[in-house]
Amino acid sequence: MTDHVIVTDENAARVIAMRRPDKKNALTQGMYTAMTEAITSAQSNPAIRSIVISGGSGVFTAGNDLEDFARANATGNDDARPMAASRFITALAMNEKPLIGAVDGIAVGIGTTMLFHCDYVLASTTATFSTPFIHLGLVPEAASSLLAPRTMGHQRAFAMLVMGRAVNADEAREAGFVNAVVAPGHTEVEALKVAREIAALPPEAVALSRKLLKPAREDVLRRVEEETQLFGQRLKSDEARNAFAAFFARKKKA
Ligand code: COA
């Protein structure tokens, strides 16, 4: 149980809202579990026609909680990536409902990579998308190494995922993983409009058409597994340990 994720069903949409504002919605194991459960339980509910993931106003998410990563660095397990995050990624790959992202403010790490599983993404003018895995000594995750080049081409994916360059909302739209850029504070409301539009379409034809557009699920799951193994190894690396320590030390210096 966590208070940091709020799940509501509004008309035909399930809205999953990350709400941990004091930590920029950084995702804890409890948050991943709540989000996984919200996605998984929607699958067998015909009344839910789409799923909206939102961070509310001002921030989407600062990505995985770095304290969890630092703990994973110290563990002796081979399988260092905490399981709840892996289960969330699997739930994204298995999901069959149209998934809508509402990004207002920063989307870091998995905050950006989860968007490559989305079918429609709204971003505010203040949104920024970054995947700083490289700066943390890590590798891309959530099948982003497969899905991002498919969406934006190898070179742009390389700049984001291997060089760790951030993009803004207009650049993300230009790259093809954001549909529309809206005013700050309006992403969730616009996402609900999209959800209503989808709800008015014939459900079976939507499900079949969506599936045709997606890469084969087994390919996505295979890539997730490959990335997860490497990610777990990298979490325990010296490069990662130094990066986590530097993040938590920077406040003390300021
Ligand atoms: N994990 C844990 N805590 C985090 C966090 C994360 N990923 N991101 C932010 N926080 C915490 C900060 O430690 C701070 O906590 P404190 O007030 O108790 O010190 C609080 O959230 C606010 O963050 P702060 O850094 O002060 O905000 P900012 O506006 O200056 O910067 C970010 C925002 C997102 C740019 C910056 O926090 C950041 O780089 N976070 C790490 C992002 C990251 O590397 N995620 C993992 C990707 S794989």
Tab-separated table of C-alpha atoms and ligand atoms in Angstrom:
chain	number	residue	atom	x	y	z
A	1	MET	CA	0.000	0.000	0.000
A	2	THR	CA	1.187	3.494	-0.827
A	3	ASP	CA	-0.355	6.949	-0.749
A	4	HIS	CA	1.988	8.000	-3.516
A	5	VAL	CA	-0.105	6.589	-6.345
A	6	ILE	CA	-3.752	7.490	-6.770
A	7	VAL	CA	-5.868	5.321	-9.042
A	8	THR	CA	-9.302	6.496	-10.165
A	9	ASP	CA	-11.703	5.340	-12.843
A	10	GLU	CA	-13.164	8.312	-14.683
A	11	ASN	CA	-15.833	7.396	-17.196
A	12	ALA	CA	-14.104	4.779	-19.336
A	13	ALA	CA	-10.521	5.667	-18.348
A	14	ARG	CA	-8.335	4.395	-15.531
A	15	VAL	CA	-6.186	7.264	-14.320
A	16	ILE	CA	-2.940	6.365	-12.550
A	17	ALA	CA	-1.537	9.457	-10.875
A	18	MET	CA	1.931	9.561	-9.304
A	19	ARG	CA	1.823	11.790	-6.229
A	20	ARG	CA	5.099	12.085	-4.337
A	21	PRO	CA	5.745	15.763	-4.974
A	22	ASP	CA	8.383	16.262	-2.247
A	23	LYS	CA	10.604	13.758	-4.116
A	24	LYS	CA	9.600	14.828	-7.624
A	25	ASN	CA	7.472	11.675	-7.907
A	26	ALA	CA	10.603	9.466	-7.751
A	27	LEU	CA	9.306	5.907	-7.972
A	28	THR	CA	9.590	3.624	-4.958
A	29	GLN	CA	8.954	-0.116	-4.938
A	30	GLY	CA	5.511	0.516	-3.428
A	31	MET	CA	4.654	2.940	-6.235
A	32	TYR	CA	5.717	0.463	-8.919
A	33	THR	CA	3.584	-2.210	-7.252
A	34	ALA	CA	0.517	0.044	-7.118
A	35	MET	CA	0.961	1.049	-10.764
A	36	THR	CA	1.451	-2.566	-11.838
A	37	GLU	CA	-1.713	-3.612	-10.020
A	38	ALA	CA	-3.683	-0.741	-11.616
A	39	ILE	CA	-2.541	-1.739	-15.111
A	40	THR	CA	-2.984	-5.476	-14.590
A	41	SER	CA	-6.443	-5.284	-13.051
A	42	ALA	CA	-7.649	-3.052	-15.906
A	43	GLN	CA	-6.935	-5.748	-18.489
A	44	SER	CA	-9.954	-7.913	-17.715
A	45	ASN	CA	-12.339	-4.984	-17.144
A	46	PRO	CA	-14.230	-4.218	-20.360
A	47	ALA	CA	-15.538	-0.952	-18.871
A	48	ILE	CA	-11.987	0.441	-18.882
A	49	ARG	CA	-11.197	1.495	-22.433
A	50	SER	CA	-7.865	3.218	-21.824
A	51	ILE	CA	-5.290	3.947	-19.124
A	52	VAL	CA	-3.873	7.402	-18.399
A	53	ILE	CA	-0.562	7.778	-16.561
A	54	SER	CA	-0.017	11.236	-15.098
A	55	GLY	CA	2.218	12.978	-12.606
A	56	GLY	CA	-0.210	15.805	-11.930
A	57	SER	CA	0.924	19.379	-12.445
A	58	GLY	CA	4.552	20.443	-12.641
A	59	VAL	CA	6.362	17.104	-12.636
A	60	PHE	CA	5.873	13.702	-14.253
A	61	THR	CA	8.545	11.724	-12.403
A	62	ALA	CA	12.254	11.978	-11.542
A	63	GLY	CA	12.495	8.264	-12.335
A	64	ASN	CA	13.502	5.393	-10.136
A	65	ASP	CA	14.161	6.319	-6.521
A	66	LEU	CA	17.947	6.568	-6.370
A	67	GLU	CA	17.987	5.380	-2.768
A	68	ASP	CA	16.583	2.060	-4.000
A	69	PHE	CA	19.290	1.952	-6.664
A	70	ALA	CA	21.961	2.705	-4.050
A	71	ARG	CA	20.603	-0.143	-1.881
A	72	ALA	CA	20.630	-2.464	-4.899
A	73	ASN	CA	24.262	-1.487	-5.478
A	74	ALA	CA	25.113	-2.758	-2.011
A	75	THR	CA	23.263	-6.081	-2.383
A	76	GLY	CA	25.043	-9.384	-2.966
A	77	ASN	CA	22.256	-10.693	-5.260
A	78	ASP	CA	22.942	-11.320	-8.923
A	79	ASP	CA	19.461	-10.069	-9.694
A	80	ALA	CA	20.121	-6.579	-8.352
A	81	ARG	CA	17.261	-4.629	-9.949
A	82	PRO	CA	14.452	-4.500	-7.402
A	83	MET	CA	11.649	-6.814	-8.553
A	84	ALA	CA	8.774	-4.340	-8.334
A	85	ALA	CA	10.292	-2.210	-11.101
A	86	SER	CA	10.751	-5.268	-13.309
A	87	ARG	CA	7.150	-6.295	-12.740
A	88	PHE	CA	5.984	-2.799	-13.711
A	89	ILE	CA	7.983	-2.967	-16.942
A	90	THR	CA	6.492	-6.394	-17.724
A	91	ALA	CA	2.990	-5.027	-17.061
A	92	LEU	CA	3.650	-2.241	-19.589
A	93	ALA	CA	4.793	-4.778	-22.173
A	94	MET	CA	1.783	-7.043	-21.543
A	95	ASN	CA	-0.791	-4.236	-21.445
A	96	GLU	CA	-3.516	-4.400	-24.096
A	97	LYS	CA	-5.434	-1.194	-23.307
A	98	PRO	CA	-4.600	2.058	-25.076
A	99	LEU	CA	-2.089	3.820	-22.820
A	100	ILE	CA	-2.000	7.615	-22.640
A	101	GLY	CA	0.850	9.584	-21.037
A	102	ALA	CA	0.211	13.037	-19.543
A	103	VAL	CA	3.603	14.659	-18.945
A	104	ASP	CA	3.721	18.025	-17.198
A	105	GLY	CA	7.314	18.910	-16.254
A	106	ILE	CA	10.258	16.539	-15.916
A	107	ALA	CA	10.194	12.929	-17.097
A	108	VAL	CA	13.464	11.271	-16.081
A	109	GLY	CA	14.655	7.695	-16.681
A	110	ILE	CA	11.697	5.347	-16.557
A	111	GLY	CA	9.542	8.492	-16.669
A	112	THR	CA	10.620	8.742	-20.296
A	113	THR	CA	11.107	5.070	-21.168
A	114	MET	CA	7.568	4.162	-20.066
A	115	LEU	CA	6.330	6.615	-22.708
A	116	PHE	CA	7.626	4.376	-25.498
A	117	HIS	CA	4.930	1.910	-24.386
A	118	CYS	CA	2.264	4.603	-24.630
A	119	ASP	CA	-0.068	4.939	-27.589
A	120	TYR	CA	-0.636	8.676	-27.175
A	121	VAL	CA	1.415	11.225	-25.222
A	122	LEU	CA	0.504	14.759	-24.162
A	123	ALA	CA	3.296	17.028	-22.959
A	124	SER	CA	3.176	20.478	-21.431
A	125	THR	CA	5.394	23.235	-22.816
A	126	THR	CA	7.569	22.827	-19.698
A	127	ALA	CA	8.061	19.073	-20.158
A	128	THR	CA	11.597	17.716	-20.471
A	129	PHE	CA	12.528	14.149	-21.244
A	130	SER	CA	15.804	12.683	-20.102
A	131	THR	CA	17.317	9.238	-19.828
A	132	PRO	CA	20.526	9.808	-17.849
A	133	PHE	CA	21.354	6.105	-17.587
A	134	ILE	CA	24.835	6.699	-18.968
A	135	HIS	CA	25.633	9.316	-16.305
A	136	LEU	CA	24.655	6.760	-13.673
A	137	GLY	CA	26.856	4.064	-15.221
A	138	LEU	CA	23.699	2.184	-16.294
A	139	VAL	CA	22.137	0.971	-19.551
A	140	PRO	CA	18.703	1.678	-21.067
A	141	GLU	CA	15.724	-0.241	-19.673
A	142	ALA	CA	11.993	-0.924	-20.193
A	143	ALA	CA	12.671	-2.086	-23.776
A	144	SER	CA	13.656	1.488	-24.666
A	145	SER	CA	16.696	0.160	-26.545
A	146	LEU	CA	14.224	-1.514	-28.908
A	147	LEU	CA	11.294	0.912	-28.869
A	148	ALA	CA	13.080	4.299	-28.960
A	149	PRO	CA	15.052	3.679	-32.196
A	150	ARG	CA	11.827	2.291	-33.719
A	151	THR	CA	10.052	5.550	-32.866
A	152	MET	CA	12.714	8.159	-33.590
A	153	GLY	CA	15.485	6.451	-35.556
A	154	HIS	CA	18.852	5.231	-34.339
A	155	GLN	CA	20.701	8.558	-34.265
A	156	ARG	CA	18.188	10.429	-32.129
A	157	ALA	CA	17.820	7.411	-29.850
A	158	PHE	CA	21.617	7.274	-29.532
A	159	ALA	CA	21.777	10.932	-28.466
A	160	MET	CA	19.131	10.308	-25.794
A	161	LEU	CA	19.907	6.821	-24.545
A	162	VAL	CA	23.663	6.540	-25.027
A	163	MET	CA	24.783	10.173	-24.750
A	164	GLY	CA	22.197	11.046	-22.106
A	165	ARG	CA	20.982	14.215	-23.847
A	166	ALA	CA	17.629	15.588	-22.736
A	167	VAL	CA	14.941	16.862	-25.109
A	168	ASN	CA	12.189	19.390	-24.584
A	169	ALA	CA	8.510	19.036	-25.484
A	170	ASP	CA	8.823	20.354	-29.033
A	171	GLU	CA	11.845	18.142	-29.707
A	172	ALA	CA	9.965	15.142	-28.321
A	173	ARG	CA	7.032	15.883	-30.630
A	174	GLU	CA	9.440	16.277	-33.528
A	175	ALA	CA	11.083	12.954	-32.547
A	176	GLY	CA	7.660	11.299	-32.701
A	177	PHE	CA	6.958	10.179	-29.138
A	178	VAL	CA	4.770	13.130	-28.156
A	179	ASN	CA	1.509	13.754	-30.009
A	180	ALA	CA	0.657	17.225	-28.751
A	181	VAL	CA	2.149	20.002	-26.633
A	182	VAL	CA	-0.307	21.828	-24.366
A	183	ALA	CA	-0.190	24.540	-21.702
A	184	PRO	CA	1.177	23.628	-18.244
A	185	GLY	CA	-1.558	22.223	-16.008
A	186	HIS	CA	-3.590	20.944	-18.963
A	187	THR	CA	-2.044	17.575	-19.788
A	188	GLU	CA	-4.379	15.436	-17.666
A	189	VAL	CA	-7.514	17.162	-18.916
A	190	GLU	CA	-6.344	16.771	-22.514
A	191	ALA	CA	-5.474	13.127	-21.867
A	192	LEU	CA	-9.025	12.538	-20.637
A	193	LYS	CA	-10.359	14.060	-23.870
A	194	VAL	CA	-8.246	11.587	-25.832
A	195	ALA	CA	-9.549	8.781	-23.593
A	196	ARG	CA	-13.134	9.861	-24.354
A	197	GLU	CA	-12.365	9.874	-28.067
A	198	ILE	CA	-10.997	6.320	-27.822
A	199	ALA	CA	-13.970	5.201	-25.718
A	200	ALA	CA	-16.313	6.223	-28.549
A	201	LEU	CA	-14.527	3.882	-30.984
A	202	PRO	CA	-15.454	0.197	-31.428
A	203	PRO	CA	-13.476	-1.664	-28.724
A	204	GLU	CA	-12.629	-4.862	-30.580
A	205	ALA	CA	-11.382	-3.015	-33.654
A	206	VAL	CA	-9.307	-0.690	-31.437
A	207	ALA	CA	-7.686	-3.651	-29.675
A	208	LEU	CA	-6.888	-5.460	-32.926
A	209	SER	CA	-5.584	-2.332	-34.684
A	210	ARG	CA	-3.421	-1.349	-31.728
A	211	LYS	CA	-1.888	-4.815	-31.623
A	212	LEU	CA	-1.035	-4.606	-35.331
A	213	LEU	CA	0.903	-1.390	-34.725
A	214	LYS	CA	2.973	-2.770	-31.856
A	215	PRO	CA	6.117	-4.885	-32.194
A	216	ALA	CA	5.634	-8.559	-31.255
A	217	ARG	CA	5.204	-8.862	-27.504
A	218	GLU	CA	7.715	-11.702	-27.250
A	219	ASP	CA	10.382	-9.466	-28.867
A	220	VAL	CA	9.666	-6.736	-26.331
A	221	LEU	CA	9.782	-9.162	-23.413
A	222	ARG	CA	13.009	-10.705	-24.675
A	223	ARG	CA	14.605	-7.255	-24.873
A	224	VAL	CA	13.345	-6.385	-21.389
A	225	GLU	CA	14.996	-9.529	-20.055
A	226	GLU	CA	18.280	-8.764	-21.815
A	227	GLU	CA	18.313	-5.168	-20.553
A	228	THR	CA	17.300	-6.187	-17.016
A	229	GLN	CA	20.206	-8.589	-16.746
A	230	LEU	CA	22.711	-5.948	-17.855
A	231	PHE	CA	21.012	-3.257	-15.777
A	232	GLY	CA	21.295	-5.446	-12.669
A	233	GLN	CA	25.005	-5.979	-13.308
A	234	ARG	CA	25.554	-2.266	-13.922
A	235	LEU	CA	23.667	-1.319	-10.737
A	236	LYS	CA	26.449	-3.018	-8.788
A	237	SER	CA	29.262	-1.333	-10.718
A	238	ASP	CA	31.680	1.206	-9.239
A	239	GLU	CA	30.519	3.728	-11.849
A	240	ALA	CA	26.952	3.427	-10.568
A	241	ARG	CA	27.935	3.511	-6.879
A	242	ASN	CA	29.937	6.717	-7.410
A	243	ALA	CA	27.072	8.355	-9.340
A	244	PHE	CA	24.479	7.551	-6.628
A	245	ALA	CA	26.813	8.824	-3.905
A	246	ALA	CA	27.450	12.034	-5.891
A	247	PHE	CA	23.689	12.674	-6.214
A	248	PHE	CA	23.029	12.382	-2.501
A	249	ALA	CA	26.197	14.324	-1.583
A	250	ARG	CA	25.392	17.342	-3.766
A	251	LYS	CA	22.770	18.759	-1.348
A	252	LYS	CA	25.173	18.523	1.565
A	253	LYS	CA	27.743	20.575	-0.357
A	254	ALA	CA	25.215	23.263	-1.385
B	1	COA	N1	15.425	9.415	-6.262
B	1	COA	C1	15.341	9.793	-4.976
B	1	COA	N2	15.137	11.080	-4.613
B	1	COA	C2	15.005	11.982	-5.594
B	1	COA	C3	15.093	11.650	-6.947
B	1	COA	C4	15.298	10.286	-7.283
B	1	COA	N3	15.340	9.853	-8.537
B	1	COA	N4	14.926	12.769	-7.691
B	1	COA	C5	14.745	13.773	-6.836
B	1	COA	N5	14.790	13.302	-5.560
B	1	COA	C6	14.627	14.055	-4.330
B	1	COA	C7	15.855	14.899	-4.004
B	1	COA	O1	16.825	14.132	-3.318
B	1	COA	C8	15.226	15.968	-3.144
B	1	COA	O2	15.003	15.441	-1.875
B	1	COA	P1	15.325	16.343	-0.546
B	1	COA	O3	14.483	17.568	-0.715
B	1	COA	O4	14.917	15.476	0.580
B	1	COA	O5	16.795	16.641	-0.622
B	1	COA	C9	13.843	16.186	-3.781
B	1	COA	O6	13.578	14.990	-4.516
B	1	COA	C10	13.776	17.342	-4.734
B	1	COA	O7	14.779	17.169	-5.738
B	1	COA	P2	15.818	18.317	-6.140
B	1	COA	O8	17.035	17.645	-6.708
B	1	COA	O9	16.027	19.250	-4.996
B	1	COA	O10	15.002	19.066	-7.290
B	1	COA	P3	15.593	19.853	-8.536
B	1	COA	O11	14.419	20.539	-9.145
B	1	COA	O12	16.795	20.661	-8.153
B	1	COA	O13	16.093	18.704	-9.537
B	1	COA	C11	15.970	16.655	-10.757
B	1	COA	C12	15.180	17.758	-10.060
B	1	COA	C13	14.949	15.571	-11.184
B	1	COA	C14	16.656	17.213	-11.994
B	1	COA	C15	17.012	16.057	-9.811
B	1	COA	O14	16.381	15.775	-8.564
B	1	COA	C16	17.624	14.781	-10.306
B	1	COA	O15	18.509	14.806	-11.142
B	1	COA	N6	17.159	13.632	-9.769
B	1	COA	C17	17.702	12.333	-10.107
B	1	COA	C18	17.088	11.838	-11.391
B	1	COA	C19	17.633	10.483	-11.766
B	1	COA	O16	18.808	10.315	-11.988
B	1	COA	N7	16.718	9.473	-11.810
B	1	COA	C20	17.050	8.115	-12.111
B	1	COA	C21	17.061	7.926	-13.587
B	1	COA	S1	17.495	6.284	-14.059
